[in-house]
mmCIF file with all atom_site columns, C-alpha atoms in Angstrom:
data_model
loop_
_atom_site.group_PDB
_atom_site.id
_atom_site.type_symbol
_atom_site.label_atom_id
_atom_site.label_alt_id
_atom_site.label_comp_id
_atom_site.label_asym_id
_atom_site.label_entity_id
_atom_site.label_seq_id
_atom_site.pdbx_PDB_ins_code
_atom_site.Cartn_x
_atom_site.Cartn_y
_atom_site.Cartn_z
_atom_site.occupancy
_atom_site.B_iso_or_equiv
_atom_site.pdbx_formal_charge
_atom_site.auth_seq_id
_atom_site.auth_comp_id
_atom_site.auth_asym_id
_atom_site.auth_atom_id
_atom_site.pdbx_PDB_model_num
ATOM 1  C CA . UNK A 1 1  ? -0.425  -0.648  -43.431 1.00 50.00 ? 19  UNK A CA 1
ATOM 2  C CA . UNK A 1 2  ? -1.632  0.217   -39.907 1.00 60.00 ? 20  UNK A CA 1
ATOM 3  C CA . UNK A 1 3  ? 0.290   3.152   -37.511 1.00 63.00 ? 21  UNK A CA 1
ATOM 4  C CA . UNK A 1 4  ? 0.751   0.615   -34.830 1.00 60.00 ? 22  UNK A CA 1
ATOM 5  C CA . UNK A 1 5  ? 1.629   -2.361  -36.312 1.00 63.00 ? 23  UNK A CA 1
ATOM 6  C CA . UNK A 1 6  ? 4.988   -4.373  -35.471 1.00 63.00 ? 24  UNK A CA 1
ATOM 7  C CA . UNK A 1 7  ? 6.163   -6.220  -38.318 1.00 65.00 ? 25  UNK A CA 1
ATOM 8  C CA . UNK A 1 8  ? 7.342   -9.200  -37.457 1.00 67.00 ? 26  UNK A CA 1
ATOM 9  C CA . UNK A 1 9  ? 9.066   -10.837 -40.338 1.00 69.00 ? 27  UNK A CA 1
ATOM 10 C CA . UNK A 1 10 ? 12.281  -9.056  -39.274 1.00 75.00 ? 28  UNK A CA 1
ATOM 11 C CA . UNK A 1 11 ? 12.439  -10.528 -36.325 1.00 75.00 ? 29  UNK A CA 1
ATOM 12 C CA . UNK A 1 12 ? 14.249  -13.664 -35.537 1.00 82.00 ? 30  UNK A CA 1
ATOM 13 C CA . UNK A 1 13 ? 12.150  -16.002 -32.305 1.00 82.00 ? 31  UNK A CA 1
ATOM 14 C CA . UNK A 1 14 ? 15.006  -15.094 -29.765 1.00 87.00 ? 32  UNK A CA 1
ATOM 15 C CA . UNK A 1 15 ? 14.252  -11.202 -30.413 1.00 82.00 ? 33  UNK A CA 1
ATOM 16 C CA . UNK A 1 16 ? 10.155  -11.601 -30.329 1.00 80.00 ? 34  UNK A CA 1
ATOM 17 C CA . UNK A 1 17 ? 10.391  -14.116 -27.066 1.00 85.00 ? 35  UNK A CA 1
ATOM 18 C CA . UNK A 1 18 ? 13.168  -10.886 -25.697 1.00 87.00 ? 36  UNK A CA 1
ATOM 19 C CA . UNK A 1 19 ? 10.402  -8.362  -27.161 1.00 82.00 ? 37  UNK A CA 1
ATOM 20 C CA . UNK A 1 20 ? 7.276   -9.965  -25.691 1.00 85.00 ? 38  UNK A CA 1
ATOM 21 C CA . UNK A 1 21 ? 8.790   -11.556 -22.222 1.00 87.00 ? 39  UNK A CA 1
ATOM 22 C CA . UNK A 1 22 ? 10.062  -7.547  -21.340 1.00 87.00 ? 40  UNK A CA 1
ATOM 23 C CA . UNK A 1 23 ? 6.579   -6.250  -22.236 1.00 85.00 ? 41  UNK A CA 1
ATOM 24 C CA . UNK A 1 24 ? 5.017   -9.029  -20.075 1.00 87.00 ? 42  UNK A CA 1
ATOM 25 C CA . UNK A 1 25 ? 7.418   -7.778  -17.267 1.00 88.00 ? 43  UNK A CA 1
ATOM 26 C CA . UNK A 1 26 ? 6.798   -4.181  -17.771 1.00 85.00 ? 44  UNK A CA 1
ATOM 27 C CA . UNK A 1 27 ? 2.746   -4.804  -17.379 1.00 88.00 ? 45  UNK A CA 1
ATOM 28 C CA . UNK A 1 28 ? 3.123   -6.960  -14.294 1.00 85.00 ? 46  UNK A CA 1
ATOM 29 C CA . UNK A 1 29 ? 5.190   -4.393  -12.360 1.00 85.00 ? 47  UNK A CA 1
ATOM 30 C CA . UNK A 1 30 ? 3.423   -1.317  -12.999 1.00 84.00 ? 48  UNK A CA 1
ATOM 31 C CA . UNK A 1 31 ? 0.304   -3.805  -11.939 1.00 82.00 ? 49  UNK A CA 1
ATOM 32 C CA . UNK A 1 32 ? 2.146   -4.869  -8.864  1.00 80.00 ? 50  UNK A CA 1
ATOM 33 C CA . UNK A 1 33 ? 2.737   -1.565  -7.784  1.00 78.00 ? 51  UNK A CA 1
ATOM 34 C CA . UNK A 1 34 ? -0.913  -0.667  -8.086  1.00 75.00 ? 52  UNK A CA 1
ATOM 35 C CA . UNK A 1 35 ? -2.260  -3.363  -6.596  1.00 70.00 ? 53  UNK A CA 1
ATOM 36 C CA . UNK A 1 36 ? 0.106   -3.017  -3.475  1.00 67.00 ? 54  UNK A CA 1
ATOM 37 C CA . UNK A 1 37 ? -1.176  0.874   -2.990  1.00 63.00 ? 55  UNK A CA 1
ATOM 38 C CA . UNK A 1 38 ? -4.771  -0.583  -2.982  1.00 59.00 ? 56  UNK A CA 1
ATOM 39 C CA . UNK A 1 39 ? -4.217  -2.668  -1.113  1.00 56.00 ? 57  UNK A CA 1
ATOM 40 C CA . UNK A 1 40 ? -2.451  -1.131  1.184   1.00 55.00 ? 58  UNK A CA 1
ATOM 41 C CA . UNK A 1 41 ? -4.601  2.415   1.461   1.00 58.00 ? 59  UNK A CA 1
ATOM 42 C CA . UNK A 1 42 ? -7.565  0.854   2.617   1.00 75.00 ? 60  UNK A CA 1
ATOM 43 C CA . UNK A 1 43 ? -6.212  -2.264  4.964   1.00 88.00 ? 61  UNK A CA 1
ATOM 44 C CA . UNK A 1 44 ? -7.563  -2.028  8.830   1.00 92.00 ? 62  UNK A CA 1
ATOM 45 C CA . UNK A 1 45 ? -5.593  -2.742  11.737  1.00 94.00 ? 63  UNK A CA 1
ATOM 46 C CA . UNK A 1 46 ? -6.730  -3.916  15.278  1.00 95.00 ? 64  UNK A CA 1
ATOM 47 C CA . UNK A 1 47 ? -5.993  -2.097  18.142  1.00 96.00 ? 65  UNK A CA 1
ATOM 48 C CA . UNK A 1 48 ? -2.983  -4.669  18.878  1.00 96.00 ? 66  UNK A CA 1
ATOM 49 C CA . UNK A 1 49 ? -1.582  -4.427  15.118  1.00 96.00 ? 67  UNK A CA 1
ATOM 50 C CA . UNK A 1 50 ? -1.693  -0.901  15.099  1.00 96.00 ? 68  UNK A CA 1
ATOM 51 C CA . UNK A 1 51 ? 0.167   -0.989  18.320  1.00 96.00 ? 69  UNK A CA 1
ATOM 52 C CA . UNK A 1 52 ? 2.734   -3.729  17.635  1.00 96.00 ? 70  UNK A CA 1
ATOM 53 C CA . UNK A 1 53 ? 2.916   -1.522  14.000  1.00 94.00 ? 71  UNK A CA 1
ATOM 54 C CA . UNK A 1 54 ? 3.817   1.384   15.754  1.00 95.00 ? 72  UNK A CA 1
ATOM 55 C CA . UNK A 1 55 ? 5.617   -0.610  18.354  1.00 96.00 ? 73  UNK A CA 1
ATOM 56 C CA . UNK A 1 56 ? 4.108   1.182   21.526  1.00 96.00 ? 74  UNK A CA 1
ATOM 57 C CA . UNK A 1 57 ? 2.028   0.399   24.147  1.00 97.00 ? 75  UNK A CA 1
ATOM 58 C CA . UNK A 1 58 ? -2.040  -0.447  24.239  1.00 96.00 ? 76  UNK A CA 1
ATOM 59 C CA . UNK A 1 59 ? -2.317  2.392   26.527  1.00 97.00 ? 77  UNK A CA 1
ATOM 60 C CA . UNK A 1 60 ? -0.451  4.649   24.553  1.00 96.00 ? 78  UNK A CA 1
ATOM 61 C CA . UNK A 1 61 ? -2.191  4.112   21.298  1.00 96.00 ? 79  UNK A CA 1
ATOM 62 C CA . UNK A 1 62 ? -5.866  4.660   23.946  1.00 96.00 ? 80  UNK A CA 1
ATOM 63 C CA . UNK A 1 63 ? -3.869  8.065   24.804  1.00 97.00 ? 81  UNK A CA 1
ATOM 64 C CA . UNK A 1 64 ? -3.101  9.016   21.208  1.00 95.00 ? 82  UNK A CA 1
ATOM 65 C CA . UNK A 1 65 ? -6.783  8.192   20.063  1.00 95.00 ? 83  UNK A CA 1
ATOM 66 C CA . UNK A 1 66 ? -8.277  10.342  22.558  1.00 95.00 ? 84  UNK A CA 1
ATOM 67 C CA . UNK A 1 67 ? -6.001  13.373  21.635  1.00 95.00 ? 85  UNK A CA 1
ATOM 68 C CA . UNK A 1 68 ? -7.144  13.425  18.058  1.00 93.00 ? 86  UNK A CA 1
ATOM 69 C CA . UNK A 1 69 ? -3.441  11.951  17.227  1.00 92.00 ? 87  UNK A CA 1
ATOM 70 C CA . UNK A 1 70 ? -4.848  9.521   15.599  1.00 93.00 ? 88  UNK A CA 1
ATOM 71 C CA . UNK A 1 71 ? -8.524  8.559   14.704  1.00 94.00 ? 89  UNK A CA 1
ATOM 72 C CA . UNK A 1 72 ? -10.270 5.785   15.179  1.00 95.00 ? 90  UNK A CA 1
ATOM 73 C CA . UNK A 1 73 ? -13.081 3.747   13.463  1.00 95.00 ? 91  UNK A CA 1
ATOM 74 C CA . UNK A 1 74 ? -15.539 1.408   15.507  1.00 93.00 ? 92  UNK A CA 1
ATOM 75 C CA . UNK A 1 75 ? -17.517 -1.294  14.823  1.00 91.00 ? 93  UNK A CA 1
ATOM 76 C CA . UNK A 1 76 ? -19.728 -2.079  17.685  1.00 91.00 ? 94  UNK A CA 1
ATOM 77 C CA . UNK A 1 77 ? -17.353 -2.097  20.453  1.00 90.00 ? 95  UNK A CA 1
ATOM 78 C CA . UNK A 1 78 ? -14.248 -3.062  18.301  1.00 93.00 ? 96  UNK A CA 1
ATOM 79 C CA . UNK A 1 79 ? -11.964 -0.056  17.046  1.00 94.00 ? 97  UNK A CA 1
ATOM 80 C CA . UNK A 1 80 ? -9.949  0.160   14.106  1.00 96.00 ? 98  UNK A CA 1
ATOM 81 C CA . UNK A 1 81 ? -7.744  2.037   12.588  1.00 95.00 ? 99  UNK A CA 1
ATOM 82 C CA . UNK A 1 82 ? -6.837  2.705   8.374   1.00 93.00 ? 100 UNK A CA 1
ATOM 83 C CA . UNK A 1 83 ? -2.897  2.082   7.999   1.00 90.00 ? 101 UNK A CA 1
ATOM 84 C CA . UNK A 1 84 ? -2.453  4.880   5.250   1.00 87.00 ? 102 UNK A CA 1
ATOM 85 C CA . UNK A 1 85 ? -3.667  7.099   8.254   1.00 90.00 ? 103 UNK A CA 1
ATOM 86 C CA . UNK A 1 86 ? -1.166  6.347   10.868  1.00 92.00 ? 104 UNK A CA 1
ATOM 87 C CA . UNK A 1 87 ? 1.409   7.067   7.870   1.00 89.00 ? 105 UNK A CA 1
ATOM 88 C CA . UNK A 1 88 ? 0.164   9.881   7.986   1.00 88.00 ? 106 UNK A CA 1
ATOM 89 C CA . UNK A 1 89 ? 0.156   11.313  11.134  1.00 89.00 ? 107 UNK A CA 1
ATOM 90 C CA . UNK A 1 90 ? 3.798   10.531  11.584  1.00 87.00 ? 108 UNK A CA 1
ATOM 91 C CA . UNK A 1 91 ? 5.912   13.495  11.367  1.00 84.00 ? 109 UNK A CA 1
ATOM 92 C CA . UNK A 1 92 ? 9.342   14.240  9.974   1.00 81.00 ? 110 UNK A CA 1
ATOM 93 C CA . UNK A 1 93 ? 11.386  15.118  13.157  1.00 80.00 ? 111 UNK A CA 1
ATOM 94 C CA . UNK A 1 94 ? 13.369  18.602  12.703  1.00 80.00 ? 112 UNK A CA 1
ATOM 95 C CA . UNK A 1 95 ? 17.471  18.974  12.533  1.00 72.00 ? 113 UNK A CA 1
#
């Protein structure tokens, strides 16, 4: 017979419904977890979300962004900035 093959005659229905309902799980949560770093790593945020994100100030964020804190993308005159970025410049305070 084949390497990979399951027989099935051994099993009784509530075993192959247990068998193929777990598998079904197992594929949609390592798929859920992929799609939420996707989706996630490249979402852009307004100048208010970032702010209300990072619950500051407008002006604050304009201060940051023209340290080099953190960068900023533009289209025309609108400015935007990646999520996985801000993560990023967020630093682990010391004890």
């Amino acid at each position: 017979m084949y390497k990979n093959s399951i027989l099935l005659s051994q099993l009784s229905p509530d075993q192959l419904k247990e068998l193929v309902g777990s598998s079904v799980q197992n594929q949609l949560s390592e798929f859920s977890k992929s799609f939420k770093t996707l989706q996630t790593s490249d979402e852009l945020l307004t100048r208010e979300e970032t702010a209300e994100f990072l619950k500051i100030d407008l002006s604050t964020l304009w201060h940051w962004t023209n340290k080099g804190r953190i960068k900023a993308y533009s289209i025309s005159s609108r400015r935007y900035y990646k999520k996985t970025e801000i993560l990023e410049a967020l630093k682990p305070l010391k004890k």
